[in-house]
Each structure stands twice: as C-alpha cells, then as structure tokens.
Short mmCIF file of C-alpha atoms in Angstrom, two decimals:
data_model
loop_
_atom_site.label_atom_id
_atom_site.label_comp_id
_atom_site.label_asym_id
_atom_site.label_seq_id
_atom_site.Cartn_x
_atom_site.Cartn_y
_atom_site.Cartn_z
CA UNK A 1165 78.91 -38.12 59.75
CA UNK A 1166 76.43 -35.98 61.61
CA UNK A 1167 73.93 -36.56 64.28
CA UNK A 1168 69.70 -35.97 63.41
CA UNK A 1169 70.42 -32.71 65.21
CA UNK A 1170 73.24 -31.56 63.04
CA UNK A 1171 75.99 -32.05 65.37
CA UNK A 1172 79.21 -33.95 64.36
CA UNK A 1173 78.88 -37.70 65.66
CA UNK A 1174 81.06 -38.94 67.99
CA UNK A 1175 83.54 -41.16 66.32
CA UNK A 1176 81.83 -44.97 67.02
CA UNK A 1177 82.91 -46.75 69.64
CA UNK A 1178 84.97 -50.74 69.26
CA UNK A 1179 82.42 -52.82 67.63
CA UNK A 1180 80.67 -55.18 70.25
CA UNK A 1181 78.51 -58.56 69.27
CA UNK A 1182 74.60 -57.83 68.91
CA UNK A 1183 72.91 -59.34 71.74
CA UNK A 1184 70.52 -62.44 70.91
CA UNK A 1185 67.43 -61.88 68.93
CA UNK A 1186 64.40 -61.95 71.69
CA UNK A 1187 62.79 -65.54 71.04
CA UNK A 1188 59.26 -64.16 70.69
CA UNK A 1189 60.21 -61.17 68.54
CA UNK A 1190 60.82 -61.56 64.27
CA UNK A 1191 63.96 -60.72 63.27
CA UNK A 1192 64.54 -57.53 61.28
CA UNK A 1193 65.97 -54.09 62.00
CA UNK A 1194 66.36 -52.74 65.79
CA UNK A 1195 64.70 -49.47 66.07
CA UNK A 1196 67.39 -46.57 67.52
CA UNK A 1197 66.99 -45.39 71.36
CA UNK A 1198 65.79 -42.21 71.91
CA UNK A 1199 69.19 -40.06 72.83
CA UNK A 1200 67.14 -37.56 74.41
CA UNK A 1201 67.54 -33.97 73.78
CA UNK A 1202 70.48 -32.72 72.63
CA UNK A 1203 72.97 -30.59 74.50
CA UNK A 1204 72.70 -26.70 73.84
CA UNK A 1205 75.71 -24.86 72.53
CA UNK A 1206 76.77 -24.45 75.88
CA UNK A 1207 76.14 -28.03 76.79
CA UNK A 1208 73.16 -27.54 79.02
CA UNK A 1209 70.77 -30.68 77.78
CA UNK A 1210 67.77 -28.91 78.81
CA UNK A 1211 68.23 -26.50 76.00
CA UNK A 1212 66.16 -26.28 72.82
CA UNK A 1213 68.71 -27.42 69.60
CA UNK A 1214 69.64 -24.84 67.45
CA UNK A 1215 66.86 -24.41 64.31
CA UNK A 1216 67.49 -26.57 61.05
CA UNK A 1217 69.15 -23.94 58.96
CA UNK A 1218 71.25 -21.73 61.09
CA UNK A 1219 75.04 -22.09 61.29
CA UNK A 1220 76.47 -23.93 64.18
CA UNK A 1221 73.96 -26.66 63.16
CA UNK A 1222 75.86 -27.44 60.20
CA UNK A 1223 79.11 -26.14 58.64
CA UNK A 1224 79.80 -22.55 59.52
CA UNK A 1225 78.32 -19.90 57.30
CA UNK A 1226 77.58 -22.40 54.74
CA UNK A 1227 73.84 -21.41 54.93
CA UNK A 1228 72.32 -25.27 55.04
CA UNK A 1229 71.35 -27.25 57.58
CA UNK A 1230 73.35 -30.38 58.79
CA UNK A 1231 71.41 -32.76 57.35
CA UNK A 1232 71.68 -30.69 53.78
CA UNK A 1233 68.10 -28.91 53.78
CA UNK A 1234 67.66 -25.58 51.92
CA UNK A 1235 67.46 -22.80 54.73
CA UNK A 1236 63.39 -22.53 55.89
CA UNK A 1237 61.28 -21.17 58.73
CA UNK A 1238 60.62 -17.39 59.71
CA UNK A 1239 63.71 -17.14 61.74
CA UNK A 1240 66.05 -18.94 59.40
CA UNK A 1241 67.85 -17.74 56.16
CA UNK A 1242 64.47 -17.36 54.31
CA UNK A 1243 64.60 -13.87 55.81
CA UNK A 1244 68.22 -13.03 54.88
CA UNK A 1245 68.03 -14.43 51.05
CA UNK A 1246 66.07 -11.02 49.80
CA UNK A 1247 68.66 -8.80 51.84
CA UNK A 1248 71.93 -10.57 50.17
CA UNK A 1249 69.88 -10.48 47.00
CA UNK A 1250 69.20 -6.12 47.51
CA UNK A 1251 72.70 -6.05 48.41
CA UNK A 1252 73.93 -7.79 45.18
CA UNK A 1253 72.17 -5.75 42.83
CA UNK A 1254 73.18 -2.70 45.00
CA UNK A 1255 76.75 -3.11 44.24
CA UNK A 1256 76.38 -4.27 40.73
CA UNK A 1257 74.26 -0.90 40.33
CA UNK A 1258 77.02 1.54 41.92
CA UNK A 1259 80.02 -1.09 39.74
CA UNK A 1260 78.23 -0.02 37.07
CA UNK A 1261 77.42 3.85 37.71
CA UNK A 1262 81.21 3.66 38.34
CA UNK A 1263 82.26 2.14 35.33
CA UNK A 1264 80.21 4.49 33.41
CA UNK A 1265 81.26 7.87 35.20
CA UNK A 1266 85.01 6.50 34.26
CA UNK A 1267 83.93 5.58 30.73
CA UNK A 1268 82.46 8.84 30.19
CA UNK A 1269 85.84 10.84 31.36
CA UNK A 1270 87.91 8.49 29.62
CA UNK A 1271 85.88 9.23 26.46
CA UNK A 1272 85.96 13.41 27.31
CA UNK A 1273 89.71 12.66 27.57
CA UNK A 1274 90.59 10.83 24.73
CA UNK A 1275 87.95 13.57 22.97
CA UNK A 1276 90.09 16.46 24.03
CA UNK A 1277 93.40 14.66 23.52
CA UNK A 1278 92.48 14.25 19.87
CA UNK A 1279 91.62 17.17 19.12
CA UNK A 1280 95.28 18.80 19.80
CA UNK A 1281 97.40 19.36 15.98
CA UNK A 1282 101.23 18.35 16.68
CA UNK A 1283 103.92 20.39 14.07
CA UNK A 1284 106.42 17.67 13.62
CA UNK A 1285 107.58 19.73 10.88
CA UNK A 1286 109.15 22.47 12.85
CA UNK A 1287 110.29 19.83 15.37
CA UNK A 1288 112.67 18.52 12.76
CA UNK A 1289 113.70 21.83 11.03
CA UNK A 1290 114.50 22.81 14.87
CA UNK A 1291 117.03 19.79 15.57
CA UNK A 1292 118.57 20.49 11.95
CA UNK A 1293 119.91 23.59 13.53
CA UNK A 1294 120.35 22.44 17.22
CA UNK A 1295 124.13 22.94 17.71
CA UNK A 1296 122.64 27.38 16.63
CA UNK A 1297 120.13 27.57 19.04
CA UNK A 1298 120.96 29.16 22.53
CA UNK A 1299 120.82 26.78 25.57
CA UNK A 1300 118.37 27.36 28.24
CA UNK A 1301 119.74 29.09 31.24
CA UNK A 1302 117.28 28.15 34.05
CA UNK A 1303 116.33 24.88 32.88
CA UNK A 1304 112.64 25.14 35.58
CA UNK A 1305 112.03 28.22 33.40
CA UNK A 1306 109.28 27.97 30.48
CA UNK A 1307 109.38 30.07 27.41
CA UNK A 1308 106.62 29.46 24.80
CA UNK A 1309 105.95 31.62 21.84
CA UNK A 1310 102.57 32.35 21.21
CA UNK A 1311 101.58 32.98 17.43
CA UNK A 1312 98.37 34.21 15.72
CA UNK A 1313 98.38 33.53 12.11
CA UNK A 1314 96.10 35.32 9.78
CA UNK A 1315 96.02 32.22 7.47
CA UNK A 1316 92.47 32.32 5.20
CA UNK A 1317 92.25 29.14 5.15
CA UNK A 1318 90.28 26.85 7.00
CA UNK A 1319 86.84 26.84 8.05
CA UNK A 1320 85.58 30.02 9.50
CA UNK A 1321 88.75 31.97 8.12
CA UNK A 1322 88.02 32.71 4.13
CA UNK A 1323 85.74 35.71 5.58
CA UNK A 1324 88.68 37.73 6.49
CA UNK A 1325 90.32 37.72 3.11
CA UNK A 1326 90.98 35.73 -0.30
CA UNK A 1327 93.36 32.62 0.74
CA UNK A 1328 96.46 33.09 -1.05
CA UNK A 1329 97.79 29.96 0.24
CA UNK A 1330 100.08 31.98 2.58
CA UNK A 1331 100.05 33.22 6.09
CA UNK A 1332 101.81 35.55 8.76
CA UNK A 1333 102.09 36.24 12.24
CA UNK A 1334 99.16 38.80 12.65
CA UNK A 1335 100.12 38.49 16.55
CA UNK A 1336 103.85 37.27 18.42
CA UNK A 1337 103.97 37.02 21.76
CA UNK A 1338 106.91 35.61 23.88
CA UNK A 1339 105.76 34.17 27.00
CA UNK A 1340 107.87 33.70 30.00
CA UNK A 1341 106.65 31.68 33.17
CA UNK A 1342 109.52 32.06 36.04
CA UNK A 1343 110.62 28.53 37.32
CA UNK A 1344 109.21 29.65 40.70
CA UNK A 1345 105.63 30.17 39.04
CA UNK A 1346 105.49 33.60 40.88
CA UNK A 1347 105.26 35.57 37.20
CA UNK A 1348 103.74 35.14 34.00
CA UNK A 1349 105.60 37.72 31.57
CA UNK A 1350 104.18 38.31 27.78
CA UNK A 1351 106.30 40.33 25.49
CA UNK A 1352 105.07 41.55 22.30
CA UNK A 1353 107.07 41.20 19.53
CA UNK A 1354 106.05 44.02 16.78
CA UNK A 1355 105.00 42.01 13.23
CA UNK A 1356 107.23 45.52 11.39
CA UNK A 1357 110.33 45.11 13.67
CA UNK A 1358 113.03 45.14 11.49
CA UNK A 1359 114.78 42.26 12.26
CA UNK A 1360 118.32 39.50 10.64
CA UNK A 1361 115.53 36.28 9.36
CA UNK A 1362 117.91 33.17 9.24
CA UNK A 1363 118.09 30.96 6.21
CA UNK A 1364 114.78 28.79 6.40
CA UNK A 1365 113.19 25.91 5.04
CA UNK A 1366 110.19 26.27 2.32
CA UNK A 1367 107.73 24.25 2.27
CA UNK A 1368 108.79 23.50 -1.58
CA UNK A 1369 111.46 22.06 -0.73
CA UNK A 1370 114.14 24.87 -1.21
CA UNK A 1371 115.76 27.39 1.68
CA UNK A 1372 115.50 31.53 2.08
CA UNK A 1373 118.63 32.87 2.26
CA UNK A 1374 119.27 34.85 5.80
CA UNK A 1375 118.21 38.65 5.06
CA UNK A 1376 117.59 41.93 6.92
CA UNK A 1377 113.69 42.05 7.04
CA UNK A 1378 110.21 42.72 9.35
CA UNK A 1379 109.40 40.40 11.38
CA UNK A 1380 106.16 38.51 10.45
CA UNK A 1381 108.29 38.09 7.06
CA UNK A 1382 109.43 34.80 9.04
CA UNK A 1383 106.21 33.26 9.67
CA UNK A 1384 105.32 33.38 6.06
CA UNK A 1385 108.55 32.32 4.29
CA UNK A 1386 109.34 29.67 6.72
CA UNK A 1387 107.05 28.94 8.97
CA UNK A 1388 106.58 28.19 12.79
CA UNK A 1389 110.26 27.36 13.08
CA UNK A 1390 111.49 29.90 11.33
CA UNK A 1391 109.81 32.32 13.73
CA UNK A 1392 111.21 30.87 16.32
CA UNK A 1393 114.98 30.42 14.88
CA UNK A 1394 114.31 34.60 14.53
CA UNK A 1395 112.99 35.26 17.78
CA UNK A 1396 116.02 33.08 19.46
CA UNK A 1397 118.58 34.81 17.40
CA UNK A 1398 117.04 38.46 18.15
CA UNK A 1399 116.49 37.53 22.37
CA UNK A 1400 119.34 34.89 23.32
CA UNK A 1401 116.04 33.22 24.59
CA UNK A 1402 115.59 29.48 23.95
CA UNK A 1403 112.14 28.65 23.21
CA UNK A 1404 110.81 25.88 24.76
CA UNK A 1405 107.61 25.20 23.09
CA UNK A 1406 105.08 27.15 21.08
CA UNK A 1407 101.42 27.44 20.01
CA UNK A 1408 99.80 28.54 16.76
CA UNK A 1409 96.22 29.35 16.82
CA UNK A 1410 93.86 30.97 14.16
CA UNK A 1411 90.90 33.17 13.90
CA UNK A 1412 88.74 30.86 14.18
CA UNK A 1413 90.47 29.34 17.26
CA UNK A 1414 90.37 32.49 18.48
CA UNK A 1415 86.74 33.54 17.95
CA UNK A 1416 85.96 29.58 19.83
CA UNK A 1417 87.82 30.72 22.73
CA UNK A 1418 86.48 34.01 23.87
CA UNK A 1419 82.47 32.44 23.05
CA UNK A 1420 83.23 29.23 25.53
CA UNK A 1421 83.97 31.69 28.47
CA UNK A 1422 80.65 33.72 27.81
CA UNK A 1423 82.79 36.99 25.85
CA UNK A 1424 85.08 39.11 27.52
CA UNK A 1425 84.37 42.99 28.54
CA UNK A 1426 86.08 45.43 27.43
CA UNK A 1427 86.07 49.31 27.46
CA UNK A 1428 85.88 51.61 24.78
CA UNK A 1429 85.98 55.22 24.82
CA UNK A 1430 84.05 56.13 21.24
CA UNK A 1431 81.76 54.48 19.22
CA UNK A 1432 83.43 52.06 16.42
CA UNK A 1433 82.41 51.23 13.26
CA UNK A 1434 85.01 49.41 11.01
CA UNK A 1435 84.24 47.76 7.84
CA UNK A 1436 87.73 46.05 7.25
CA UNK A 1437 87.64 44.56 10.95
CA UNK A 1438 83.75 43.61 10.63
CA UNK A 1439 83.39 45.58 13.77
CA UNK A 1440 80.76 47.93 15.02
CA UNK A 1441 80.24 49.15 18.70
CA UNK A 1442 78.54 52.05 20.73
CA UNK A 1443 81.05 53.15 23.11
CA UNK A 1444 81.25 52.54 26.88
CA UNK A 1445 81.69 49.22 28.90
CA UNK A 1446 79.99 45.79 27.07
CA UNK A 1447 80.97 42.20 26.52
CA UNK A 1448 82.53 41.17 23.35
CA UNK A 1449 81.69 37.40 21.53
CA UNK A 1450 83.90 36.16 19.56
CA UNK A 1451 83.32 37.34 16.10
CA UNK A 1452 83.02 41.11 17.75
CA UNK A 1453 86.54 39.91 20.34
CA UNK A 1454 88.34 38.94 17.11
CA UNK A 1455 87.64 42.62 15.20
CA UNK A 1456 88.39 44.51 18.80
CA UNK A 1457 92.10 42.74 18.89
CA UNK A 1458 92.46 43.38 14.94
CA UNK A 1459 91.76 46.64 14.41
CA UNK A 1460 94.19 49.44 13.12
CA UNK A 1461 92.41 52.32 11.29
CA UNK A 1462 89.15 53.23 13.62
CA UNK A 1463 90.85 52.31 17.05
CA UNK A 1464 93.31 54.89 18.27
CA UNK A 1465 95.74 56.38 16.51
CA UNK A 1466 96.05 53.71 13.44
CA UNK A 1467 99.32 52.13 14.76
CA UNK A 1468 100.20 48.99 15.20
CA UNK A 1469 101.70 50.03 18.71
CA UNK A 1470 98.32 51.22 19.63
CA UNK A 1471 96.52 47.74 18.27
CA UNK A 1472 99.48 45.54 20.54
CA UNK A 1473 98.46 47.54 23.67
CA UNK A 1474 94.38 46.51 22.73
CA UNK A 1475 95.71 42.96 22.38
CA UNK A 1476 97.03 42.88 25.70
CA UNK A 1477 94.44 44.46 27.67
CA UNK A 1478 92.04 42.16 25.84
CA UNK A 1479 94.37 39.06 26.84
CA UNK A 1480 94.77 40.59 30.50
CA UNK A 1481 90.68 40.58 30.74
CA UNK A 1482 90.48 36.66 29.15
CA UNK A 1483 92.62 35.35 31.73
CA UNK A 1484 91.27 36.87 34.62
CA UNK A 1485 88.14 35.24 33.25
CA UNK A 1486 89.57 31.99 32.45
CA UNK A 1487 91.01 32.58 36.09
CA UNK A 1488 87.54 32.58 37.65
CA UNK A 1489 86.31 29.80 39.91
CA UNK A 1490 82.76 30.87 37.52
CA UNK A 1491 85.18 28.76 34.53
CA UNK A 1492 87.47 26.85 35.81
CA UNK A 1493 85.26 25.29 39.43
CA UNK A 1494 82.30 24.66 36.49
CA UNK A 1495 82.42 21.92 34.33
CA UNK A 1496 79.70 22.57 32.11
CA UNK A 1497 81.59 26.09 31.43
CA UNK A 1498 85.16 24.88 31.78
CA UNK A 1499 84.59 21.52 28.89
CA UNK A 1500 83.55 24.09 26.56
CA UNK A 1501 86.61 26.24 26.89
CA UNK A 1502 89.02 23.01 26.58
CA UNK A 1503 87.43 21.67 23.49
CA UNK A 1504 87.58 24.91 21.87
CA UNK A 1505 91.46 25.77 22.86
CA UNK A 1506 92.74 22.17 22.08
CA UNK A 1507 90.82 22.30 18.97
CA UNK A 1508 91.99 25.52 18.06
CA UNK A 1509 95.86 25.11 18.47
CA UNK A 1510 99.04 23.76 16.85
CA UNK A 1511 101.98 22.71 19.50
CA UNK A 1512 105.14 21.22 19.55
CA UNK A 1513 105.57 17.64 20.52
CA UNK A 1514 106.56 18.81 23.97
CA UNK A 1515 102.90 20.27 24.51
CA UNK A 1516 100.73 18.16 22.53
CA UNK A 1517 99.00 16.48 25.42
CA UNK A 1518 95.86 17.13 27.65
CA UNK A 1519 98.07 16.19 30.49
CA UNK A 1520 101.37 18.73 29.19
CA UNK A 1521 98.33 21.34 28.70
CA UNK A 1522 96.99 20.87 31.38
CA UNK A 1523 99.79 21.37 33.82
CA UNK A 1524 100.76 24.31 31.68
CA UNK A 1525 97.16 25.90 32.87
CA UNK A 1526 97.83 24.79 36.40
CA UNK A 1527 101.09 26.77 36.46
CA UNK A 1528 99.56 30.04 34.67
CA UNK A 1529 96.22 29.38 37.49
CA UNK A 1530 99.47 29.37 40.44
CA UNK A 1531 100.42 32.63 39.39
CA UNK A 1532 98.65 36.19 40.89
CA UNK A 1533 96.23 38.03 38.09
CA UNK A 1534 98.72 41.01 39.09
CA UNK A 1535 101.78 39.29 38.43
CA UNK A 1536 100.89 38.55 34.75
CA UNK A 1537 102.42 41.22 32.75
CA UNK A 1538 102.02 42.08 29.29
CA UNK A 1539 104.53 44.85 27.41
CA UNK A 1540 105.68 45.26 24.35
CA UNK A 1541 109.87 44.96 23.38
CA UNK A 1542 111.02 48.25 23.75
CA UNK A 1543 111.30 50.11 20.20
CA UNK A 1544 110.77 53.02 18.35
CA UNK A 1545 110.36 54.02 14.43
CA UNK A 1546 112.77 52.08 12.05
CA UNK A 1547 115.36 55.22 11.08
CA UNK A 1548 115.17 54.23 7.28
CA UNK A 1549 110.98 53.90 7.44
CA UNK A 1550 108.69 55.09 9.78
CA UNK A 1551 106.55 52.56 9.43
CA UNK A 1552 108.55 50.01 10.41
CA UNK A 1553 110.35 49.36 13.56
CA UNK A 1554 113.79 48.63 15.41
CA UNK A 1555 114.24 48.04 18.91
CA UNK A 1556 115.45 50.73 21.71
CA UNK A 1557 119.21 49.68 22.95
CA UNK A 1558 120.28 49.18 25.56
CA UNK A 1559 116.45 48.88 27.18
CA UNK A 1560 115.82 45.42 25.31
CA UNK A 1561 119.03 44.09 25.76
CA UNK A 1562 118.16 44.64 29.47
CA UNK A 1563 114.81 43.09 29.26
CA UNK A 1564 115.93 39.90 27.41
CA UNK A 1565 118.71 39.54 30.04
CA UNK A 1566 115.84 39.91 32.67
CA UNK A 1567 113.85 36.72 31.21
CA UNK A 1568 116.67 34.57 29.61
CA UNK A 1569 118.50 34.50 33.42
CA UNK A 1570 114.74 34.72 34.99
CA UNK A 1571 115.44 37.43 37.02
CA UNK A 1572 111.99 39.92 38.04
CA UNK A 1573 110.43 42.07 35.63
CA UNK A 1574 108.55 45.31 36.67
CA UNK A 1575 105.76 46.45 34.49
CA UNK A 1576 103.77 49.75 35.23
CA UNK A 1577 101.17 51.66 33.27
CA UNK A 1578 102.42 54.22 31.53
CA UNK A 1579 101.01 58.07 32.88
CA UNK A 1580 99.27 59.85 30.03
CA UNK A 1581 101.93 63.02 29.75
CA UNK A 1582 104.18 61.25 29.63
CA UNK A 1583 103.47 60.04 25.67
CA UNK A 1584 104.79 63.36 24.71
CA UNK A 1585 108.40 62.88 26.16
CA UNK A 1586 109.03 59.10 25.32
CA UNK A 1587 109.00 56.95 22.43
CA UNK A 1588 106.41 54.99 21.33
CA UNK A 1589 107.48 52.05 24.19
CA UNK A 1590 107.44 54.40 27.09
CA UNK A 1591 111.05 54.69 27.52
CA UNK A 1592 112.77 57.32 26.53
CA UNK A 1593 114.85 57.59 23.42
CA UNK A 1594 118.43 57.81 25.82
CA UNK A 1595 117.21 54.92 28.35
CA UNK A 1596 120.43 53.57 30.43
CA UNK A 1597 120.76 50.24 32.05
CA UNK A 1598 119.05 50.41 35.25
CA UNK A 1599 121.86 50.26 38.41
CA UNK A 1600 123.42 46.96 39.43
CA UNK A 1601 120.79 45.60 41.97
CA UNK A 1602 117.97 47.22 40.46
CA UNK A 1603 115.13 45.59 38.96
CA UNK A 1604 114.44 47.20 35.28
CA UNK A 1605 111.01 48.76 35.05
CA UNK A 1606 108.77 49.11 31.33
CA UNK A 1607 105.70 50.31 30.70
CA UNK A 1608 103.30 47.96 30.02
CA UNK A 1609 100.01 46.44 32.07
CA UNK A 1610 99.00 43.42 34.45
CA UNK A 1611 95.71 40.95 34.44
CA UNK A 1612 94.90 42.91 36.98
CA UNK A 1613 94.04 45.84 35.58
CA UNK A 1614 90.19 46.90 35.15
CA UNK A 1615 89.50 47.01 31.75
CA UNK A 1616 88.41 50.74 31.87
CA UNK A 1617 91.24 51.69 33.97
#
C-alpha cells in the first residue's frame, strides 16, 4: 500500500488495543493525525513532495501518480503526452517511407528480373555433348559469346525483311574477360568463315549431319548451341555463357543511353539499311545505330570485313558511354538502359539473373576503356571463293592460345599503308608465331579510341 503522498507505507507495526472511547465523545470512526509533511527525496522534511504525476511518486516511469490519477498540471505529463504522440507518428511516417522505398526496389527488381528470356533448350543440347566440349583452362576466366540474330520476327523486326521463320547470326562476337578483370577482349568471328559445323539438333526434331560450311550456317540450322558447339570446336575455347539479342533489342539499347556518336567521313544514303546521314561527327538513335552497324554496300568498300570494323568502333563508343558516371551514377538514365538490355536478351541459365548480370557489368565497369579490345580472328579470302573466308595460320592459332590460357592480348590500330601489304586482318599473309616471351600483337581497336580517330 502507499501513503496520500505516493510513497510506499511502512509495513504496520504489531497490532496494539484501541485506547477507551472518550466518555463524552459518540463512538464512530477516529479521524487520522496529521503526519506532517512528508520527507523530500533526499529526506529533508521541510521539502515540498514531489507533484501528483511525476515518477518517484509512484512506480517508476509508469506515468501515473501513486494514488492511480491520470498525469495533470502544467509541469506534469500533460506536457509530454503531445511530444510522445509527434514522436509516434514520426516513426510510423519514416517505417512507412521505408517500407515503401524497399517496396518500390523490390518491385524495379522483380520488374527487371522478369524481363530476362532463359534458353533451356541449348542448355540441354549442350550437356548431350558434354564429354566433346573442351574444359576450361583458367576456371576465374569468363568467355561469353555474344550473338546478333537477324530473326524477322518479333515486334519491331518484320521491317527488316519477310519472316521466313528462320534466322542467322548477322553479328558473332567471342568475348573474353581475364580472371584478373584487367582486359575485356572481343573477337569477331566472320558470319562467311568457312568453317567444320558439328552434327546439330533441329528444332523438328531431326539432326544436321557435321559438314564443311560458313559460319552463320550454324545459327540457322541449329541454333544457339550449335553456334557455340562450332565456335568451341574452331577455338579450343569453352564457352561459358552466351547472349542473343535482336534488332529490336538492339535499337532499345543505344535510345536508353541518349544515341551514340559516331564519325563518318561521306554522306550515306542506303535504302536496304534504312539509313541516311550527312557526313561528319553526329549522334546516332537507335533505328539510325542499327542501319550504321548493318550496312555493307554504301559504307566502305562493301565488305563484310569493313562492316565488322564499324561494329566494333560503334561497340567501343557504347561502352564508353554505358561507362559514364552520366549512365551508370544516374538512375533515371541507368533504369532505362537495364529494362531495355534485360528485355532485349536471351541467356543461358548461368546468366539469367539481375544479380549474375549485374556482376557481369561490374566486372566489364572494373576494367580500363583502353583495355577493352575489339579485333577480328585473323583471316583472309576463302582460296575456293572470294567471298567467303578461312582463317590466317598460324596467327589464330596464336590468338586462341592467348585467350583459352588467358595470357595478354595486344591490339593496335592498324596504319593506313599498311592495307596494301597485308591481308584483309592486318597481318600479313606469312605471319610467324611471335617469340617465346612475347606477347602477340593484331590489329584491331580499344574503347578508347575517339570515334573520329
């Protein structure tokens, strides 16, 4: 029990007999002596007792007084009952700003997450032929093959052509990240190389038989993993994942980062590619970016050599922008750019993540613009037709070697005399091995590079 003042009572002391009833006084209850003020905290009687209401009167912190009264008066916890209320809606406010923000990226996430196409298909055909493929010599090494397929159909791709329910490689790029992620190596693969196609799968249901044929032959009779059965079997490279992606992919791409700028040194005007520039410096969109890259008959000489090197001088100039804190420091310019690549693009299981994409990104943003290096397999005119191809020996051997141990690469630009006294990769027609201990060089070009350079 408590005291009036809110103290605790003194436990009562042995009971002791009333004393007799005064004789001139009527019976009934015996009024309480006055205990006189009551002793401050500190014991001093003379003090003023604490104020109904604050702790220390009654149980600590429980906010009443002792005798049970609601806090009151202008010094008590009338004061403090607004404050604790400010501060509860305060942190239910910010709990719920929180839980929002985290909604919203969890939704962006799952958004972008979605949006990435997985090819079980070639997954399977792949392990079929597991005990062929080549094993992986530095296993911190990555080695992804890039393909752009010129399929019609699709939204956004009939334009280019009637669908004929078919598709090839228009583009094949081998892509080599060292496991130190001090290099970023892409090696064109020509679509005309003449090249031994192993026995595929059809999508039918029946099998190609293996045959002596170009290149981009693979993509269309057997698909992604046929390509990459071929490009294993030609390199000694095991691929470790791949990506497909198609115009329209393409076209999304280059309009999330703004266009790209390129260089051109004459006016274009090309019905087939849909393309039509003045010359000199300008930024491409997509539509214009896709025509730039596709372009044989009114961009140089009409080759398909000469349309590779555009492809990776354009690809040089989108990741330097990609590269820029302008993309990747902004979200409201880097969202747009991952919608439109995971949208865009087919992978293998291995890469069919936001996470596995995105820490393939954070490896390629590691590596130094000049240390990304794009050339083409070294090759020259097939000696049975010119216009197809078959690769210079012992030059690609050597380069192969170079990314299947992941061992440097050296890429320069090629000087323009020299055209005249190599082939068509830079190299000439009798190139040796390079001397044990020295790095092999090829012409080809880095990030880098200006695009007018």
């Amino acid at each position: 029990m408590t005291d009036r003042a809110g103290t605790p009572a003194e436990p009562d002391p042995e009971p002791t007999p009333d004393p007799a009833p005064e004789p001139d006084r009527e019976p009934g209850p015996r009024p309480e002596p006055d205990p006189g003020p009551a002793p401050g905290p500190d014991g001093d009687p003379d003090r003023e007792p604490a104020p109904a209401g604050e702790t220390g009167a009654g149980e600590p912190g429980n906010g009443e007084t002792g005798a049970g009264e609601p806090e009151t008066g202008a010094g008590g916890g009338a004061a403090g009952k607004p404050r604790r209320h400010w501060l509860r809606w305060t942190a239910l406010g910010v709990s719920v700003v929180l839980l929002g923000a985290a909604g919203t990226g969890w939704w962006f996430y799952r958004k972008l997450d979605d949006n990435i196409t997985t090819d079980t298909t070639a997954a399977d055909e792949l392990r079929r032929y597991e005990k062929e493929r080549p094993a992986a010599v530095v296993a911190a090494a990555q080695n992804i093959l890039l393909i752009g397929s010129d399929t019609r159909s699709g939204d956004g791709n009939r334009e280019y052509g009637r669908d004929k329910g078919t598709q090839r490689s228009d583009t094949v790029i081998l892509l080599h990240l060292a496991a130190d992620e001090s290099s970023a190596t892409a090696v064109s693969i020509p679509r005309d190389l003449m090249v031994t196609i192993p026995s595929c799968a059809e999508g039918g249901g029946g099998r190609t038989r293996e045959q002596w044929a170009q290149f981009n032959w693979s993509f269309e009779w057997g698909g992604t993993a046929c390509t990459i059965r071929t490009v294993e079997k030609l390199t000694g490279i095991r691929i470790d994942h791949h990506m497909v992606i198609d115009f329209r992919g393409f076209k999304k791409m280059v309009d999330a980062v703004d266009g790209v700028e390129v260089c051109l040194k004459e006016p274009v005007d090309d019905a087939d590619a849909k393309l039509k520039l003045p010359a000199g410096r300008q930024t491409l969109d997509g539509e214009q970016a896709l025509g730039f890259v596709r372009a044989r008959k009114s961009l140089g000489n009409g080759s398909d050599t000469d349309r590779m090197d555009r492809q990776q001088m354009f690809l040089g100039a989108l990741v330097n922008k990609v590269q820029s804190n302008g993309v990747l420091l902004n979200p409201t310019k880097l969202y747009p750019v991952l919608d439109a690549a995971t949208k865009s693009i087919t992978t293998d299981p291995g890469l069919d993540s936001l996470r596995d994409l995105y820490d393939l990104a954070r490896t390629m943003r590691s590596v130094p613009t000049e240390k990304v290096q794009f050339l083409t397999v070294p090759r020259r005119p097939y000696t049975y037709d010119a216009n197809r191809d078959e690769l210079v020996q012992p030059a690609a051997s050597e380069l192969f070697r170079q990314l299947r141990e992941d061992r440097p690469v050296v890429v320069t630009k090629a000087e323009p005399d020299e055209g005249a006294e190599a082939s068509s990769d830079g190299k000439p027609d009798d190139a040796e091995s390079p001397a044990p201990g020295v790095t092999p060089t090829f012409t080809g070009r880095n990030a880098a590079e200006g695009v007018c350079s």
